[in-house]
CSV table of C-alpha atoms in Angstrom, one decimal:
chain,number,residue,atom,x,y,z
A,1,SER,CA,-153.3,35.9,86.5
A,2,SER,CA,-154.2,36.0,82.8
A,3,THR,CA,-151.4,33.5,81.9
A,4,ALA,CA,-153.5,30.7,83.4
A,5,LEU,CA,-156.2,31.3,80.8
A,6,VAL,CA,-153.8,30.6,77.9
A,7,PRO,CA,-154.1,27.0,76.8
A,8,PRO,CA,-151.0,24.9,77.1
A,9,SER,CA,-151.2,24.2,73.3
A,10,ALA,CA,-150.3,27.7,72.5
A,11,THR,CA,-147.3,27.7,70.1
A,12,HIS,CA,-145.2,29.9,72.4
A,13,GLN,CA,-145.5,27.5,75.3
A,14,ARG,CA,-144.4,24.3,73.4
A,15,SER,CA,-141.0,23.1,74.3
A,16,PRO,CA,-138.8,22.6,71.2
A,17,GLY,CA,-138.1,18.9,71.9
A,18,ARG,CA,-141.6,18.0,72.6
A,19,ARG,CA,-143.2,15.6,70.1
A,20,ARG,CA,-146.2,17.0,68.3
A,21,GLU,CA,-149.1,14.7,67.7
A,22,THR,CA,-150.0,14.3,64.1
A,23,GLN,CA,-152.7,12.5,62.2
A,24,ILE,CA,-150.3,9.5,61.7
A,25,THR,CA,-149.1,9.2,65.3
A,26,ARG,CA,-152.6,9.6,66.7
A,27,TYR,CA,-153.8,6.5,64.9
A,28,ALA,CA,-150.6,4.5,64.8
A,29,SER,CA,-150.7,1.5,67.2
A,30,PRO,CA,-147.9,-0.7,68.4
A,31,GLU,CA,-149.2,-3.6,66.4
A,32,ILE,CA,-149.1,-1.7,63.1
A,33,GLU,CA,-145.5,-0.5,63.7
A,34,ASP,CA,-144.5,-4.0,64.8
A,35,ARG,CA,-145.9,-5.4,61.5
A,36,LEU,CA,-144.2,-2.7,59.5
A,37,ALA,CA,-140.8,-3.4,61.1
A,38,LEU,CA,-141.2,-7.1,60.6
A,39,GLY,CA,-142.5,-6.9,57.1
A,40,GLY,CA,-139.8,-4.4,56.2
A,41,ASP,CA,-137.1,-6.7,57.6
A,42,VAL,CA,-138.2,-9.6,55.5
A,43,ALA,CA,-138.7,-7.4,52.4
A,44,VAL,CA,-135.2,-5.9,52.5
A,45,LEU,CA,-133.7,-9.4,52.9
A,46,PHE,CA,-135.6,-10.5,49.8
A,47,LEU,CA,-134.5,-7.4,47.9
A,48,TYR,CA,-130.9,-8.0,49.1
A,49,SER,CA,-131.0,-11.7,47.9
A,50,TYR,CA,-132.4,-10.9,44.5
A,51,THR,CA,-130.1,-7.9,44.0
A,52,GLN,CA,-127.1,-10.0,44.9
A,53,LYS,CA,-128.1,-12.7,42.4
A,54,SER,CA,-128.5,-10.1,39.7
A,55,LEU,CA,-125.1,-8.7,40.4
A,56,ASP,CA,-123.6,-12.2,40.4
A,57,THR,CA,-125.2,-13.0,37.1
A,58,ILE,CA,-123.9,-9.7,35.5
A,59,TYR,CA,-120.4,-10.5,36.9
A,60,ALA,CA,-120.5,-14.0,35.5
A,61,VAL,CA,-121.6,-12.8,32.1
A,62,THR,CA,-118.9,-10.2,32.0
A,63,ALA,CA,-116.3,-12.9,33.0
A,64,ASN,CA,-117.3,-14.7,29.8
A,65,TYR,CA,-116.1,-11.8,27.7
A,66,VAL,CA,-113.2,-10.5,29.7
A,67,ASP,CA,-110.0,-12.5,30.2
A,68,GLY,CA,-108.6,-12.8,33.7
A,69,ILE,CA,-111.8,-12.5,35.7
A,70,GLU,CA,-112.6,-15.6,37.8
A,71,VAL,CA,-116.2,-16.2,38.9
A,72,ASP,CA,-116.4,-17.2,42.5
A,73,GLU,CA,-120.0,-18.1,43.1
A,74,MET,CA,-121.8,-18.9,46.4
A,75,ASP,CA,-122.3,-22.5,47.2
A,76,CYS,CA,-125.4,-22.7,49.3
A,77,PHE,CA,-127.1,-19.5,48.5
A,78,ARG,CA,-127.3,-19.8,44.7
A,79,ASP,CA,-131.1,-19.6,44.6
A,80,PRO,CA,-132.2,-16.1,45.7
A,81,SER,CA,-135.6,-17.4,47.0
A,82,PHE,CA,-133.9,-19.9,49.2
A,83,ALA,CA,-131.3,-17.4,50.3
A,84,ALA,CA,-134.0,-14.8,51.2
A,85,ALA,CA,-136.0,-17.4,53.0
A,86,ALA,CA,-133.0,-18.7,55.0
A,87,LEU,CA,-131.8,-15.2,55.9
A,88,SER,CA,-135.4,-14.1,56.9
A,89,LEU,CA,-135.8,-17.2,59.0
A,90,ALA,CA,-132.5,-16.6,60.7
A,91,TRP,CA,-133.3,-13.0,61.3
A,92,LEU,CA,-136.7,-13.9,62.8
A,93,CYS,CA,-135.2,-16.6,65.0
A,94,GLY,CA,-132.7,-14.0,66.3
A,95,ALA,CA,-135.0,-11.1,66.6
A,96,LEU,CA,-138.3,-12.5,68.0
A,97,PRO,CA,-136.9,-13.8,71.3
A,98,GLN,CA,-135.2,-10.4,71.9
A,99,GLY,CA,-138.3,-8.4,71.2
A,100,ALA,CA,-136.9,-6.6,68.2
A,101,PHE,CA,-140.4,-5.8,66.9
A,102,ARG,CA,-141.8,-4.2,70.1
A,103,PHE,CA,-143.2,-0.7,69.7
A,104,ASP,CA,-140.6,0.9,72.0
A,105,VAL,CA,-137.8,-0.6,70.0
A,106,THR,CA,-139.3,0.5,66.7
A,107,ARG,CA,-139.9,4.0,68.0
A,108,GLY,CA,-137.0,4.1,70.5
A,109,GLY,CA,-134.7,6.2,68.3
A,110,VAL,CA,-131.9,5.4,65.9
A,111,ASN,CA,-129.4,4.3,68.6
A,112,ASN,CA,-131.9,1.9,70.0
A,113,ALA,CA,-132.8,0.5,66.6
A,114,LEU,CA,-129.1,0.0,65.6
A,115,THR,CA,-128.3,-1.6,68.9
A,116,THR,CA,-131.2,-4.0,68.4
A,117,VAL,CA,-130.0,-4.8,64.9
A,118,ALA,CA,-126.5,-5.5,66.2
A,119,LYS,CA,-127.7,-7.9,68.9
A,120,CYS,CA,-130.2,-9.7,66.8
A,121,GLY,CA,-128.2,-9.6,63.6
A,122,GLY,CA,-125.1,-10.9,65.3
A,123,LEU,CA,-127.0,-13.8,66.7
A,124,SER,CA,-128.6,-14.5,63.3
A,125,VAL,CA,-125.3,-14.3,61.4
A,126,ALA,CA,-123.7,-16.6,63.9
A,127,ALA,CA,-126.5,-19.1,63.5
A,128,VAL,CA,-126.3,-19.1,59.7
A,129,VAL,CA,-122.5,-19.4,59.7
A,130,LEU,CA,-122.7,-22.3,62.2
A,131,LEU,CA,-125.2,-24.1,60.0
A,132,LEU,CA,-123.1,-23.4,56.9
A,133,SER,CA,-120.0,-24.8,58.7
A,134,ILE,CA,-121.9,-27.9,59.7
A,135,ARG,CA,-123.1,-28.4,56.1
A,136,ALA,CA,-119.6,-27.9,54.8
A,137,ALA,CA,-118.1,-30.3,57.3
A,138,ALA,CA,-120.7,-33.0,56.5
A,139,ALA,CA,-120.0,-32.6,52.7
A,140,GLY,CA,-116.2,-32.6,53.4
A,141,VAL,CA,-115.6,-29.3,51.7
A,142,PRO,CA,-114.4,-26.0,53.2
A,143,LEU,CA,-116.9,-23.3,54.2
A,144,SER,CA,-117.6,-21.0,51.2
A,145,PRO,CA,-116.4,-17.5,52.1
A,146,GLN,CA,-119.0,-16.1,49.7
A,147,ASP,CA,-121.8,-17.8,51.6
A,148,ALA,CA,-120.5,-16.5,54.9
A,149,GLY,CA,-120.1,-13.0,53.5
A,150,PHE,CA,-123.6,-13.1,52.1
A,151,ALA,CA,-125.0,-14.1,55.4
A,152,ALA,CA,-123.1,-11.3,57.1
A,153,GLY,CA,-125.1,-8.9,54.9
A,154,ILE,CA,-128.0,-9.3,57.3
A,155,LEU,CA,-126.4,-6.6,59.5
A,156,PRO,CA,-126.0,-3.7,57.1
A,157,ILE,CA,-129.2,-4.5,55.1
A,158,VAL,CA,-131.5,-4.7,58.1
A,159,GLY,CA,-129.5,-2.0,59.8
A,160,ALA,CA,-130.1,0.4,57.0
A,161,TRP,CA,-133.8,-0.4,56.9
A,162,ARG,CA,-134.2,0.0,60.7
A,163,TYR,CA,-132.2,3.3,60.6
A,164,VAL,CA,-134.7,4.7,58.0
A,165,LEU,CA,-137.7,3.4,60.1
A,166,ALA,CA,-136.4,4.7,63.4
A,167,ASP,CA,-135.4,8.1,61.9
A,168,THR,CA,-138.7,8.5,60.1
A,169,SER,CA,-140.7,7.4,63.1
A,170,ALA,CA,-138.9,9.9,65.3
A,171,LYS,CA,-139.9,12.7,62.9
A,172,LEU,CA,-143.6,11.9,62.9
């Protein structure tokens, strides 16, 4: 029959859900995407730390001029560089053993990416809060809720980045 002579790449024979190969996907390798995911995770945690410090500073300056506003600063994470490094280290310690940077996780779709963030981020936040609790107990002071809340920011910040990465990767 003459239909056998039509190449399978003809546009009328493509299934709608089939992924098309593009210039980017042809040359993308698992190592590149793994590094992109890892670098992005660390970059968004640094951006988060410095943004939070900027907002805290603006709030503290405003409190100097407006009566009735109390400044409630973080205890452990006052330095944004230290905060970013600590959160990045916690994230890496939670994510690397679970393979959060593997190619199939990076390209596995939004649901897979967010599940990975929930597992790895939950472990990371728990580890940071545990270390903050130990530090507070050793100093004889209560755990700072601002520090614990800041540490919990790992989940939405890395989750948003991974959502964008997974969604963009799925469209390529």
